[in-house]
PDB file of C-alpha atoms in Angstrom:
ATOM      1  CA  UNK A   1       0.000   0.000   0.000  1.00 38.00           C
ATOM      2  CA  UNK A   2       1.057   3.812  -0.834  1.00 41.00           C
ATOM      3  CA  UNK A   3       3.909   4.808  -2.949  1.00 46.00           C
ATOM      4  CA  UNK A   4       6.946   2.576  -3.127  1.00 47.00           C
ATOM      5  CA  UNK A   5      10.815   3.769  -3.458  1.00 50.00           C
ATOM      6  CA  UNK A   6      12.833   0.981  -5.399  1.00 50.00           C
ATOM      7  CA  UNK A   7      16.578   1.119  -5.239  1.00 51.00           C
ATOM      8  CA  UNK A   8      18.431  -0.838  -8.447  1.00 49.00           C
ATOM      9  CA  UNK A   9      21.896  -1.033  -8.061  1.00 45.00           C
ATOM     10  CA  UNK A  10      23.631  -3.303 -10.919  1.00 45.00           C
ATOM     11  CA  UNK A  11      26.470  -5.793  -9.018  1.00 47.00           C
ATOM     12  CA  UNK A  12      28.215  -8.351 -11.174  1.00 46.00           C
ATOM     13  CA  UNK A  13      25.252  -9.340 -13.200  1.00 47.00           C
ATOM     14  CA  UNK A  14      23.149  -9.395 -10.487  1.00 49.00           C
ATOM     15  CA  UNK A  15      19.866  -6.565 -10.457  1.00 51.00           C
ATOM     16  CA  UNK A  16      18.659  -6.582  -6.314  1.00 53.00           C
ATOM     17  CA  UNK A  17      15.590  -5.016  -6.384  1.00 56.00           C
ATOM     18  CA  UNK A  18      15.144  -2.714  -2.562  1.00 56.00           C
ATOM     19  CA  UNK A  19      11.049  -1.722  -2.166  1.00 60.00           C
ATOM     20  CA  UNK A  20       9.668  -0.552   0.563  1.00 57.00           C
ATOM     21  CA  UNK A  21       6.794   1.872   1.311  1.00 59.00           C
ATOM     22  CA  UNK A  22       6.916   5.690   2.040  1.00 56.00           C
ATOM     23  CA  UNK A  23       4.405   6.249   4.627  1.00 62.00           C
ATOM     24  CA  UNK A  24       6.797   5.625   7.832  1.00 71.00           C
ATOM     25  CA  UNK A  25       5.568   1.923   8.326  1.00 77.00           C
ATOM     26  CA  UNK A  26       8.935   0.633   7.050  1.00 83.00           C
ATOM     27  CA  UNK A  27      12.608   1.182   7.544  1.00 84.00           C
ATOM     28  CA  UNK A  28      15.379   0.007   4.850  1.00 86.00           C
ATOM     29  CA  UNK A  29      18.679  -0.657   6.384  1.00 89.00           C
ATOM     30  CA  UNK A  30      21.421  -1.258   3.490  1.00 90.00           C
ATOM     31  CA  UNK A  31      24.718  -2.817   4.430  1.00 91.00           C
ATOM     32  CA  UNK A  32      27.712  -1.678   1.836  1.00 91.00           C
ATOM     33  CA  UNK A  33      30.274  -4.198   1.637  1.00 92.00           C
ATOM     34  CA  UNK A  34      33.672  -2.062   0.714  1.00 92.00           C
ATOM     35  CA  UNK A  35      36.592  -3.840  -0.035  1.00 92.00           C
ATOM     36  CA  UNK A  36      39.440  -1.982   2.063  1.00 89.00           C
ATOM     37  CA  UNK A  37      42.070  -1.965  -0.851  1.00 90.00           C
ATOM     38  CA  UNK A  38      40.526  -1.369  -3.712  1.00 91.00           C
ATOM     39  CA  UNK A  39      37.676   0.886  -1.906  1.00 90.00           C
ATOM     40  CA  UNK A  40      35.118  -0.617  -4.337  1.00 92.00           C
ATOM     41  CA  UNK A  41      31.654  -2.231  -3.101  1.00 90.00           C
ATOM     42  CA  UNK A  42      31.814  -5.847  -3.850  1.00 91.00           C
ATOM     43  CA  UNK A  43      28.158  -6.469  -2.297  1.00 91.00           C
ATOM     44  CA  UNK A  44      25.225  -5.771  -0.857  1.00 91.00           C
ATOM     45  CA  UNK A  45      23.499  -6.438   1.857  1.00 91.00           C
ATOM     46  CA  UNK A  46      19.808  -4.656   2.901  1.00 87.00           C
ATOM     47  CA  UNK A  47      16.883  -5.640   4.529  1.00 89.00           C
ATOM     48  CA  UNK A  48      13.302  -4.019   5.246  1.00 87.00           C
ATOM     49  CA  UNK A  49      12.382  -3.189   9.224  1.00 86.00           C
ATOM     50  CA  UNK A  50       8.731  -2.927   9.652  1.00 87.00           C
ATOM     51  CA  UNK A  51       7.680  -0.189  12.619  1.00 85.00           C
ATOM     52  CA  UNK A  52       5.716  -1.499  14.614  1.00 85.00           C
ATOM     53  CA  UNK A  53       4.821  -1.930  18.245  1.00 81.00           C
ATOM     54  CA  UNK A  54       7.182  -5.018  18.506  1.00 83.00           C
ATOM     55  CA  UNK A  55      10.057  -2.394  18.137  1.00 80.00           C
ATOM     56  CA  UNK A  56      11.370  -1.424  21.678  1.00 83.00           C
ATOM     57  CA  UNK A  57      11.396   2.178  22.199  1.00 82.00           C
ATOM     58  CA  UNK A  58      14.564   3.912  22.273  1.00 85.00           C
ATOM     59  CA  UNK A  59      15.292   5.718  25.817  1.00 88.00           C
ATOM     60  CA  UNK A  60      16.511   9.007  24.056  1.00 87.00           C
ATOM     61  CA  UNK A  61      13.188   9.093  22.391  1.00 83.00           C
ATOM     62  CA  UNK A  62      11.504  10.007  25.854  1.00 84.00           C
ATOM     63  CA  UNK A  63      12.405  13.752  25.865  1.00 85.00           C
ATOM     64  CA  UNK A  64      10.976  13.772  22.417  1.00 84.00           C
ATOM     65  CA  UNK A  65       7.737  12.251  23.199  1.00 80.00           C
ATOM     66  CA  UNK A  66       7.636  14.487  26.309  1.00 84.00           C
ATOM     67  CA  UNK A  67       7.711  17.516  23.764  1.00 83.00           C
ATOM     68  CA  UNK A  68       5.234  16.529  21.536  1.00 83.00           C
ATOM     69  CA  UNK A  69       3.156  14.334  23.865  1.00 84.00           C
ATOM     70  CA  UNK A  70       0.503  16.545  24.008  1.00 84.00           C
ATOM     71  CA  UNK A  71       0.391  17.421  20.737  1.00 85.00           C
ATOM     72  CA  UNK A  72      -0.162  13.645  19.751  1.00 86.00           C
ATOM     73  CA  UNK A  73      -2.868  13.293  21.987  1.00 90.00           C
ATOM     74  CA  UNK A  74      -4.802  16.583  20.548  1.00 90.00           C
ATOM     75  CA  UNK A  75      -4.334  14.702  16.960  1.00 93.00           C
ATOM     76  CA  UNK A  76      -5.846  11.606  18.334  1.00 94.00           C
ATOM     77  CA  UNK A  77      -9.009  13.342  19.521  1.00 94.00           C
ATOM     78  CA  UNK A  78     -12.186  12.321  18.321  1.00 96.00           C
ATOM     79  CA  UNK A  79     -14.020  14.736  16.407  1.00 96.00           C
ATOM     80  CA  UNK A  80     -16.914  13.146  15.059  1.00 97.00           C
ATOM     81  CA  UNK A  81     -17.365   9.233  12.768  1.00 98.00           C
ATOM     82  CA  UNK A  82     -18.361   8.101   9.491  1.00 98.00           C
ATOM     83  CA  UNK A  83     -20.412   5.216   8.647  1.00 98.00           C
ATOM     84  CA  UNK A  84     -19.200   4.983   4.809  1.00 98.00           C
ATOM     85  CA  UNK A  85     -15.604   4.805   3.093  1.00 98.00           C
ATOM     86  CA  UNK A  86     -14.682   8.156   2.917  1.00 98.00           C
ATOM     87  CA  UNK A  87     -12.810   8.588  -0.842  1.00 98.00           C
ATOM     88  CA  UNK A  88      -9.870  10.823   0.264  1.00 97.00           C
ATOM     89  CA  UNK A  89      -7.801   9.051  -2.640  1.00 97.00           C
ATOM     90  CA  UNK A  90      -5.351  11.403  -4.751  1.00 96.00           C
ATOM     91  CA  UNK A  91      -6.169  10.101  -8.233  1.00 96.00           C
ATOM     92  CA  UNK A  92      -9.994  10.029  -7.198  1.00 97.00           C
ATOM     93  CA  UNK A  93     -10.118  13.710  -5.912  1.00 97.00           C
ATOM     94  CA  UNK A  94      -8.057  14.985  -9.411  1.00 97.00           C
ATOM     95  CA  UNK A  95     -10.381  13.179 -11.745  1.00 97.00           C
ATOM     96  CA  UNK A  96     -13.626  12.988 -10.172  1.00 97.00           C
ATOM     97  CA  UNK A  97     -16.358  13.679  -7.870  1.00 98.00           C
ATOM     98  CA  UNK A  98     -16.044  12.016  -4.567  1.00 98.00           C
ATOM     99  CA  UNK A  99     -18.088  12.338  -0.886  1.00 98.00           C
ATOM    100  CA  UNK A 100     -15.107  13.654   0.787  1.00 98.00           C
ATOM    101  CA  UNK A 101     -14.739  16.161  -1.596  1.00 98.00           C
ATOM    102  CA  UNK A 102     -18.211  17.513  -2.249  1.00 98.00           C
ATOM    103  CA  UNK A 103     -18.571  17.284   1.711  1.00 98.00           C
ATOM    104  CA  UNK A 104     -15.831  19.415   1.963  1.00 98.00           C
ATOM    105  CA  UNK A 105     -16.931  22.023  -0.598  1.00 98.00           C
ATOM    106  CA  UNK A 106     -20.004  22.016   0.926  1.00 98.00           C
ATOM    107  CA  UNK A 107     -18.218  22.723   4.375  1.00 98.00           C
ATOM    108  CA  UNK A 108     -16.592  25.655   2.487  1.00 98.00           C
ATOM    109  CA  UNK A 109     -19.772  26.935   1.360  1.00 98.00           C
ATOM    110  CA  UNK A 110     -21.897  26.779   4.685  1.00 97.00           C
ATOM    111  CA  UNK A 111     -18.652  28.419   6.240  1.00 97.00           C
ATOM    112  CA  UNK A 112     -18.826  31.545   4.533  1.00 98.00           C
ATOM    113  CA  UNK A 113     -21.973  31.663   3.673  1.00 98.00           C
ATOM    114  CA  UNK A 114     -21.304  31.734  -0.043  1.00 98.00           C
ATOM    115  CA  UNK A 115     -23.439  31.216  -3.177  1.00 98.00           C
ATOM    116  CA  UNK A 116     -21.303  28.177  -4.586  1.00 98.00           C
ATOM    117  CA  UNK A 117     -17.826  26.457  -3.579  1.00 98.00           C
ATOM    118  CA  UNK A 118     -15.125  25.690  -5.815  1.00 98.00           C
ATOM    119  CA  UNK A 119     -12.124  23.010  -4.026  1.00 98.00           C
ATOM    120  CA  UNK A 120      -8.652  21.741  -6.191  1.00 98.00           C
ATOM    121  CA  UNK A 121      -8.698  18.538  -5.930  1.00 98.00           C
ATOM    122  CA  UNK A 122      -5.022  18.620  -4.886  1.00 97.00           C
ATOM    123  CA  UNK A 123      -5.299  20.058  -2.062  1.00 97.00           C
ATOM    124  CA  UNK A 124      -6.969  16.874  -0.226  1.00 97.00           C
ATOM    125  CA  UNK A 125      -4.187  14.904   0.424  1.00 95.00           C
ATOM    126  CA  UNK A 126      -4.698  11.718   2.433  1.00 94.00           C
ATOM    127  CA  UNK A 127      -4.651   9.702  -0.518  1.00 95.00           C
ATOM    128  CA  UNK A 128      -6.188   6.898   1.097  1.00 95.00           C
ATOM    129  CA  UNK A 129      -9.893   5.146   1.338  1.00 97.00           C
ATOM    130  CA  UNK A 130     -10.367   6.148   5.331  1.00 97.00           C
ATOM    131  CA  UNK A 131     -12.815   2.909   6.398  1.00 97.00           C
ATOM    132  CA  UNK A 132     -15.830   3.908   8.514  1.00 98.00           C
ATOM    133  CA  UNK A 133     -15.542   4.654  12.328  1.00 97.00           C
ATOM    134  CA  UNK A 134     -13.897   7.676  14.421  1.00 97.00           C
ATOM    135  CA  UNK A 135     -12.933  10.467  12.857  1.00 97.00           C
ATOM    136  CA  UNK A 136      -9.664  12.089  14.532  1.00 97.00           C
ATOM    137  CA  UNK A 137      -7.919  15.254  14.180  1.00 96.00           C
ATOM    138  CA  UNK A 138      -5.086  13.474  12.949  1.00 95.00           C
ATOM    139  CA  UNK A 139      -7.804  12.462  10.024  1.00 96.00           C
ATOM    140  CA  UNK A 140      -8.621  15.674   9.243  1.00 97.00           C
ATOM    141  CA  UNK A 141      -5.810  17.390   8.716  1.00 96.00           C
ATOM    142  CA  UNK A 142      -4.504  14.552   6.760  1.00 96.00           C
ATOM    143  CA  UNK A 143      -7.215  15.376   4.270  1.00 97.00           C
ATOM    144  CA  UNK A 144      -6.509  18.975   4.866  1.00 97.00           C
ATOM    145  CA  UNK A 145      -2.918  19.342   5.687  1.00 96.00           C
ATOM    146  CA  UNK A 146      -2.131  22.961   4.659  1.00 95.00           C
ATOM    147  CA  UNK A 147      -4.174  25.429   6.473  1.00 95.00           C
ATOM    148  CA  UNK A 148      -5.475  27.354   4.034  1.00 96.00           C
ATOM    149  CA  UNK A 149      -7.643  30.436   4.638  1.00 98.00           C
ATOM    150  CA  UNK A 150     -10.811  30.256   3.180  1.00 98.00           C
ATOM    151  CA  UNK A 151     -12.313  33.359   0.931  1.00 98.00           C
ATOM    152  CA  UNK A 152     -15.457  34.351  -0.359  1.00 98.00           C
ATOM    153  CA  UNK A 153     -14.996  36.443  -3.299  1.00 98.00           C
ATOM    154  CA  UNK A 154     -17.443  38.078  -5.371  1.00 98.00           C
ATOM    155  CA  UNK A 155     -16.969  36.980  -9.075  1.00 98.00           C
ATOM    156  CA  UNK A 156     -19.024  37.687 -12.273  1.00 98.00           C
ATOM    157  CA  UNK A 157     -20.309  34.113 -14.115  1.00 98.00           C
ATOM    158  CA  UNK A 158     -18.251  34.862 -16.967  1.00 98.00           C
ATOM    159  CA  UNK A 159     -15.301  34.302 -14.524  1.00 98.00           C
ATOM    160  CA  UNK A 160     -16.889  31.421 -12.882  1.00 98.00           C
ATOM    161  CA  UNK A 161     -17.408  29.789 -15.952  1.00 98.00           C
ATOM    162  CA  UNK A 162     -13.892  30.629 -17.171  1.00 98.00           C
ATOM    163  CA  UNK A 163     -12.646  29.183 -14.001  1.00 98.00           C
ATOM    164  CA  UNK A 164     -14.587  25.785 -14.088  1.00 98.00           C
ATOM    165  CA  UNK A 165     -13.238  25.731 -17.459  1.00 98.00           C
ATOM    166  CA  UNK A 166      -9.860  25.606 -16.447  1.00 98.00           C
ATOM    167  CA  UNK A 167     -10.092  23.239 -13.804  1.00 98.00           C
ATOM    168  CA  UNK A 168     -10.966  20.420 -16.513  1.00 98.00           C
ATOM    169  CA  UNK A 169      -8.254  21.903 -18.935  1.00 98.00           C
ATOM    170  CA  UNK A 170      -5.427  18.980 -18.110  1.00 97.00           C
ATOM    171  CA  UNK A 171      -8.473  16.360 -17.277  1.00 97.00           C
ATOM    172  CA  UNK A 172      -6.927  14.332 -20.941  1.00 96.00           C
ATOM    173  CA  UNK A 173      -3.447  15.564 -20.701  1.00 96.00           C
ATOM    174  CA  UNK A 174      -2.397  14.479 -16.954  1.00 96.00           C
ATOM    175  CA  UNK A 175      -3.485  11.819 -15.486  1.00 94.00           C
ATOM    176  CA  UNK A 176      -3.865  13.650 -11.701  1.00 96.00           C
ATOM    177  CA  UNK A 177      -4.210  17.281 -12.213  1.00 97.00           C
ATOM    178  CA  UNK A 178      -4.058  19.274  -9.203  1.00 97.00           C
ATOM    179  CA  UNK A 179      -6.337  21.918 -10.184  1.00 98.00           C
ATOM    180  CA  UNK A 180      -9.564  19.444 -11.035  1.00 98.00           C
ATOM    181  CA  UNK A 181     -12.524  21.425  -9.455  1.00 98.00           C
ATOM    182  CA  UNK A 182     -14.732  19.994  -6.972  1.00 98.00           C
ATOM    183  CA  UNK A 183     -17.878  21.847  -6.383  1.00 98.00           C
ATOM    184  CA  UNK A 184     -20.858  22.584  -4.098  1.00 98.00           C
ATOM    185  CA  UNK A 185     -24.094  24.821  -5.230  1.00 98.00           C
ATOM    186  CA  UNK A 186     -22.711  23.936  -8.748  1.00 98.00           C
ATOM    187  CA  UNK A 187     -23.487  21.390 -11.255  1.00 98.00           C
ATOM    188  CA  UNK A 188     -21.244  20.757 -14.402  1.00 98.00           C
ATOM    189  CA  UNK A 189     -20.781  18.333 -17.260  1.00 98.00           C
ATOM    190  CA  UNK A 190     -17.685  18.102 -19.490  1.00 98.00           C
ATOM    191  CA  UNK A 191     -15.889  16.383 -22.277  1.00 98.00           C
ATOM    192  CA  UNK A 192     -12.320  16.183 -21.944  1.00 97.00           C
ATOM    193  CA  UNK A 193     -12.132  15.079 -25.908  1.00 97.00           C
ATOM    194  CA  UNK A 194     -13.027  18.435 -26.288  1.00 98.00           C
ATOM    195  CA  UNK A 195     -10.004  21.344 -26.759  1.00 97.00           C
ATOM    196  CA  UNK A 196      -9.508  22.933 -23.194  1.00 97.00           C
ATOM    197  CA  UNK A 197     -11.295  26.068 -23.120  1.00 97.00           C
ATOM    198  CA  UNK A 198     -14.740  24.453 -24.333  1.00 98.00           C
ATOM    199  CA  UNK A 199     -14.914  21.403 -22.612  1.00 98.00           C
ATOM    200  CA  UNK A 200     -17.887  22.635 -20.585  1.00 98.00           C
ATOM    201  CA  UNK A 201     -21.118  21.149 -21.953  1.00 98.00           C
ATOM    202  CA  UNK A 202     -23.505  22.751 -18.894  1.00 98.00           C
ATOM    203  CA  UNK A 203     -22.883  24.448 -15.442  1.00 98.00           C
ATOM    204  CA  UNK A 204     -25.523  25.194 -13.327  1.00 98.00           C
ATOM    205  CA  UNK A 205     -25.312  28.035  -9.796  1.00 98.00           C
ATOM    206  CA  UNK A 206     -28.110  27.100  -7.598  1.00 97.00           C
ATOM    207  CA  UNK A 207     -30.233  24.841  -9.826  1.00 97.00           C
ATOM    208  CA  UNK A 208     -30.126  27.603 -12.538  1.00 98.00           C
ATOM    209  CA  UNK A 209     -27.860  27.975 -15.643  1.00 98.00           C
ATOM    210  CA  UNK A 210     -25.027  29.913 -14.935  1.00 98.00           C
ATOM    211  CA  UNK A 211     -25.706  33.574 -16.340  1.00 98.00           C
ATOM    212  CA  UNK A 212     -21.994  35.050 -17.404  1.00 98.00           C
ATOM    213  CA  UNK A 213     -23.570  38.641 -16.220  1.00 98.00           C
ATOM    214  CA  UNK A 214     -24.824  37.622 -12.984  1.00 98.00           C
ATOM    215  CA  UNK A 215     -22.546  38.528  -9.471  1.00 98.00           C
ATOM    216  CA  UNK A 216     -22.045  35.393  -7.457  1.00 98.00           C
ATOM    217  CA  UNK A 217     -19.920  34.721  -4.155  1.00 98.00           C
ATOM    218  CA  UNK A 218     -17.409  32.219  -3.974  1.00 98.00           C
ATOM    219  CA  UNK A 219     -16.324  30.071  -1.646  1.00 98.00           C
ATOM    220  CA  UNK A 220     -12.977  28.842  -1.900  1.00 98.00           C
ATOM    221  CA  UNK A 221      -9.088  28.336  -0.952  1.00 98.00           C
ATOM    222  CA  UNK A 222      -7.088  31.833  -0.660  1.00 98.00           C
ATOM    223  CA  UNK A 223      -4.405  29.872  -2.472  1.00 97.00           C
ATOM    224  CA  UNK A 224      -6.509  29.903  -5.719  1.00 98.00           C
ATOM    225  CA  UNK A 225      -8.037  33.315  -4.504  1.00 98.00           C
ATOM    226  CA  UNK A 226      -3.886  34.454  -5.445  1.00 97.00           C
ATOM    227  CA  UNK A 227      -3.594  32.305  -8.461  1.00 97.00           C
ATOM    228  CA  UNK A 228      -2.611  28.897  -7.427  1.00 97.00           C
ATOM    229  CA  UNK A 229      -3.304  26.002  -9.803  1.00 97.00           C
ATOM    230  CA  UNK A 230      -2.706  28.970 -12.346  1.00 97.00           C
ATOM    231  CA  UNK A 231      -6.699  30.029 -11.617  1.00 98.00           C
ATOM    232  CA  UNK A 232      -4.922  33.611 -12.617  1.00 98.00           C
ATOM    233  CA  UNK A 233      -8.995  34.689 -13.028  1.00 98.00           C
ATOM    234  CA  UNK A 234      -9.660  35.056  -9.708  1.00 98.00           C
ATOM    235  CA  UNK A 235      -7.078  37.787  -9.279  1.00 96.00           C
ATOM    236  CA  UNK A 236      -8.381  40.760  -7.730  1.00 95.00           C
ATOM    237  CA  UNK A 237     -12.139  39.590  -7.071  1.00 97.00           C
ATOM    238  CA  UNK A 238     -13.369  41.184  -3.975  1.00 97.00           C
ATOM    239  CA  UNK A 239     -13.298  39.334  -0.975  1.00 98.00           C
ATOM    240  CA  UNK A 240     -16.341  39.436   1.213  1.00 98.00           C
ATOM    241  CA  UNK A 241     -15.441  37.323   4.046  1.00 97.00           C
ATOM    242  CA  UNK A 242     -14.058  39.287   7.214  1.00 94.00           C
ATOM    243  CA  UNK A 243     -13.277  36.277   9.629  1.00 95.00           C
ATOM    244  CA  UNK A 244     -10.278  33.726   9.305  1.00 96.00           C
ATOM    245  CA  UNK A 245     -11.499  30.508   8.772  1.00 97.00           C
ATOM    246  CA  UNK A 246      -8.966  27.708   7.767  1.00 98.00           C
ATOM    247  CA  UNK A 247     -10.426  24.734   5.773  1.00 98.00           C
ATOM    248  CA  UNK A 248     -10.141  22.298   8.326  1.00 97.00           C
ATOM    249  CA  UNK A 249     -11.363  24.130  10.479  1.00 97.00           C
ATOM    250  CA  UNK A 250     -14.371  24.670   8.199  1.00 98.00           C
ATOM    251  CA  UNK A 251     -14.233  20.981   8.263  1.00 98.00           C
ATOM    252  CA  UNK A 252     -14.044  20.267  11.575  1.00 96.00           C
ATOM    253  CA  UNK A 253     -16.924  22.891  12.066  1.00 96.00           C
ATOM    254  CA  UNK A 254     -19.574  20.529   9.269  1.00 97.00           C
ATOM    255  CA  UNK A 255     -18.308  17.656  11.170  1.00 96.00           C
ATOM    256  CA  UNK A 256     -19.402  18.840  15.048  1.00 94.00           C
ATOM    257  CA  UNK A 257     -22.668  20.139  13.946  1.00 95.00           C
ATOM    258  CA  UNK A 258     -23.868  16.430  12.588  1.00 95.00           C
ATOM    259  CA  UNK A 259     -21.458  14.040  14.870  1.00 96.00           C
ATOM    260  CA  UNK A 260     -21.863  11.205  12.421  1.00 98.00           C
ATOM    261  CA  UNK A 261     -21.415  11.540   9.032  1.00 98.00           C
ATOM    262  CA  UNK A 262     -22.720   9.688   5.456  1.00 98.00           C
ATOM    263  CA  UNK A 263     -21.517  11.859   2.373  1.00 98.00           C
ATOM    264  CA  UNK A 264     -22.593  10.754  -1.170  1.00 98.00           C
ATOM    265  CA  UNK A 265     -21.710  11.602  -4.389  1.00 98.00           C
ATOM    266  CA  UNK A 266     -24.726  12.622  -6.365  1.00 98.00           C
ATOM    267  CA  UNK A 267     -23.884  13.587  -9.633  1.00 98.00           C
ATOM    268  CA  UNK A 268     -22.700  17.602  -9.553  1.00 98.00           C
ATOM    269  CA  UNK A 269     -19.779  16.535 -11.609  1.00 98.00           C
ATOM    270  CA  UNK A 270     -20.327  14.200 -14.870  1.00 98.00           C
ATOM    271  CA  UNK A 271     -17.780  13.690 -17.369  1.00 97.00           C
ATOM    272  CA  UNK A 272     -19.132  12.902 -20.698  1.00 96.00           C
ATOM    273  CA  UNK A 273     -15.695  10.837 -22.038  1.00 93.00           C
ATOM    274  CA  UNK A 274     -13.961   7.944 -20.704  1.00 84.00           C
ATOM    275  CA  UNK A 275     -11.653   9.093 -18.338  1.00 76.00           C
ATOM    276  CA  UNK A 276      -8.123   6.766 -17.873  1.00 65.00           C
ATOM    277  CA  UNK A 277      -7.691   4.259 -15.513  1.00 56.00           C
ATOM    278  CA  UNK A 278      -7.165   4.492 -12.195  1.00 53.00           C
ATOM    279  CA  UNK A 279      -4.035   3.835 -10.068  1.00 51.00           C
ATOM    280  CA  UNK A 280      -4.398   0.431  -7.470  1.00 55.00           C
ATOM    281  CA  UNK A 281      -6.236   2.198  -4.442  1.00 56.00           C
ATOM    282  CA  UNK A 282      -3.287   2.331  -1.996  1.00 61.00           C
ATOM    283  CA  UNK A 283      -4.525   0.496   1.892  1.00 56.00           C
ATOM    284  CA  UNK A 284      -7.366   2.233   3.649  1.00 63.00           C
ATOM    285  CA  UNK A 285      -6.244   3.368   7.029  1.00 66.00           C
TER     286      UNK A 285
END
């Protein structure tokens, strides 16, 4: 489960092959065998440590723990539960609608009050199915790791549109595009066969087709707000919202008001083409 580094190291004929995952659950220790004249490596020796709670602590650790103790313990607080799978995958979130992310763009809306909510699907970042039970902090700002402010800017339809646009521009040409754009208060089709710039088929605000002319507010990241994901549109649209609210906490804040959560996809996003194929789903947590 979860990405893999490899090591290949070429050693009289001989290919070793060194994998082991990324996500701190394994160790790789690799033994060089130097002959002391010659100072070249005649062998290798490696071997993969899994961490785990059969691995004695080390005593110099303690002061460490002491430090951050606390801190631990605030990330393993229980902030509410979910009885489905919650889709927090990274190749998911860039190419599709999920129920994490429309229940986070819907967290972003409620938050600021705003007509619609747009979220880039890079910025949830767990990349992982999370199974159904307790929610922690830890969870949530494993979704939401960056602690972005949120903004509500005020932004004609014309730029909306422009901006949904966009956000399906690299949805042929990359196979995990950062800026895909998950929604709430909108509905959109698209056709990625399409050139980028018209791959929009429909996009509806509030039930209603989206009228260029028309003001709307906008939820979303102040990262994109400033250009990020090159969303260079939303550059210098007004921003209405006078309290800091980061997007987990926005999160956190949809989560406390229901305790228990079921999010759903339900069809605000449909792509019209066949999109590629999905990575292997890495292990849920």
């Amino acid at each position: 489960g979860g990405h893999e580094h490899t090591l290949h190291e070429s050693l009289a004929g001989r290919t070793p092959i060194f994998k082991m995952t990324s996500d701190g659950r394994e160790m790789g220790q690799i033994d060089l065998n130097i002959n002391s004249v010659t100072g070249k490596v005649e062998s290798i020796d490696w071997k993969i440590i899994p961490v785990n709670r059969s691995v004695e602590d080390d005593p110099a650790f303690a002061a460490v723990e002491a430090k951050y103790g606390t801190k631990l313990k605030e990330l393993a607080e229980r902030v509410g539960a979910t009885t489905v799978e919650l889709d927090a995958r990274s190749a998911a979130n860039r190419t599709r609608e999920t129920n994490i992310a429309n229940f986070i763009a819907d967290a972003y809306r409620k938050a600021t009050g705003a007509d619609a909510a747009l979220v880039n699907g890079g910025s949830i970042r767990a990349d992982t199915i999370i199974t159904p039970g307790d929610l922690t902090l830890r969870d949530v700002l494993t979704i939401l790791p960056f602690g972005n402010e949120l903004v509500k800017l005020e932004v004609k339809g014309s730029t909306l549109r422009a901006a949904i646009e966009h956000g399906v521009s690299r949805s042929r040409e990359d196979n995990e595009p950062g800026r895909f754009p998950q929604v709430s208060g909108i509905r959109y089709t698209f056709d990625a066969t399409l050139p980028a710039g018209s791959r929009i088929k429909s996009i509806t605000v509030g039930g209603l087709p989206l009228d260029d002319n028309k003001t709307y507010t906008l939820a979303t990241a102040a990262y994109l707000a400033g250009g990020g994901d090159q969303y260079a549109m939303f550059k210098g649209s007004p921003n209405l919202l006078r309290e800091k609210i980061k997007d987990s906490d926005a999160f956190r804040r949809a989560l406390a008001e229901v305790g228990t959560i079921a999010p759903q996809t339900d069809g605000r996003i449909v792509r019209l083409d066949s999109p590629a194929t999905e990575s292997p789903c890495p292990v849920a947590r």
